[in-house]
Amino acid sequence: MNPEELPAAPSETARHERWMRLALEEAQAAYAQDEVPVGAVIVSAGRVVARAHNQREQLEDPTAHAEMIALTQAAASLGSWRLSNCTLYVTLEPCPMCAGAVLQARVPTVIWGATDPKAGAVETLYQLFDDARFNHRVDHSGHVLENECGRILSDFFRDQRSKKLK
């Protein structure tokens, strides 16, 4: 096969959207379990090494955010707490706890969907990944499938409010 016949490599945007769609599947699973619908996927060397969704209600654990669970799964899968060859995809901008865990795990790249105006620690309220005082830097990009990621959260909270009115 000559080079002109090779399929074009997927664009960075297409690649990010592909993995974010898997994170959205996890968010849907959270929604179905009456959890705040946030999903996360961690990719290493082109393969998923972890996928998780919020489970705070189910586990009665305030730290059971999608990112935290995915980081634990990825570390177990790869046999190291240093996730230096991974990319985290998450449907909602990480909170301070999750951003701190990403820094501690040495994740080099985080791609997120919707902004979090109440707890966002990457762009909205804080910019932890850009803070030069930390000894690790995280490349990050947000707003990937932002409408879809935001819509599932809006739908969930609308449903929660309507349940309270009944």
PDB file of N, CA and C in Angstrom, residues 1-7:
ATOM      1  N   MET A   1       0.857  -1.167   0.000  1.00  0.00           N
ATOM      2  CA  MET A   1       0.000   0.000   0.000  1.00  0.00           C
ATOM      3  C   MET A   1       0.904   1.232   0.000  1.00  0.00           C
ATOM      4  N   ASN A   2       0.695   2.118  -0.928  1.00  0.00           N
ATOM      5  CA  ASN A   2       1.529   3.316  -0.953  1.00  0.00           C
ATOM      6  C   ASN A   2       0.939   4.363  -0.009  1.00  0.00           C
ATOM      7  N   PRO A   3       1.748   5.364   0.372  1.00  0.00           N
ATOM      8  CA  PRO A   3       1.296   6.342   1.376  1.00  0.00           C
ATOM      9  C   PRO A   3       0.008   7.062   0.999  1.00  0.00           C
ATOM     10  N   GLU A   4      -0.236   7.272  -0.287  1.00  0.00           N
ATOM     11  CA  GLU A   4      -1.465   7.966  -0.677  1.00  0.00           C
ATOM     12  C   GLU A   4      -2.712   7.144  -0.375  1.00  0.00           C
ATOM     13  N   GLU A   5      -2.565   5.850  -0.218  1.00  0.00           N
ATOM     14  CA  GLU A   5      -3.714   4.984   0.051  1.00  0.00           C
ATOM     15  C   GLU A   5      -3.981   4.801   1.539  1.00  0.00           C
ATOM     16  N   LEU A   6      -3.051   5.242   2.372  1.00  0.00           N
ATOM     17  CA  LEU A   6      -3.242   5.084   3.806  1.00  0.00           C
ATOM     18  C   LEU A   6      -4.387   5.974   4.276  1.00  0.00           C
ATOM     19  N   PRO A   7      -5.216   5.475   5.164  1.00  0.00           N
ATOM     20  CA  PRO A   7      -6.285   6.331   5.688  1.00  0.00           C
ATOM     21  C   PRO A   7      -5.672   7.469   6.495  1.00  0.00           C
TER      22      PRO A   7
END
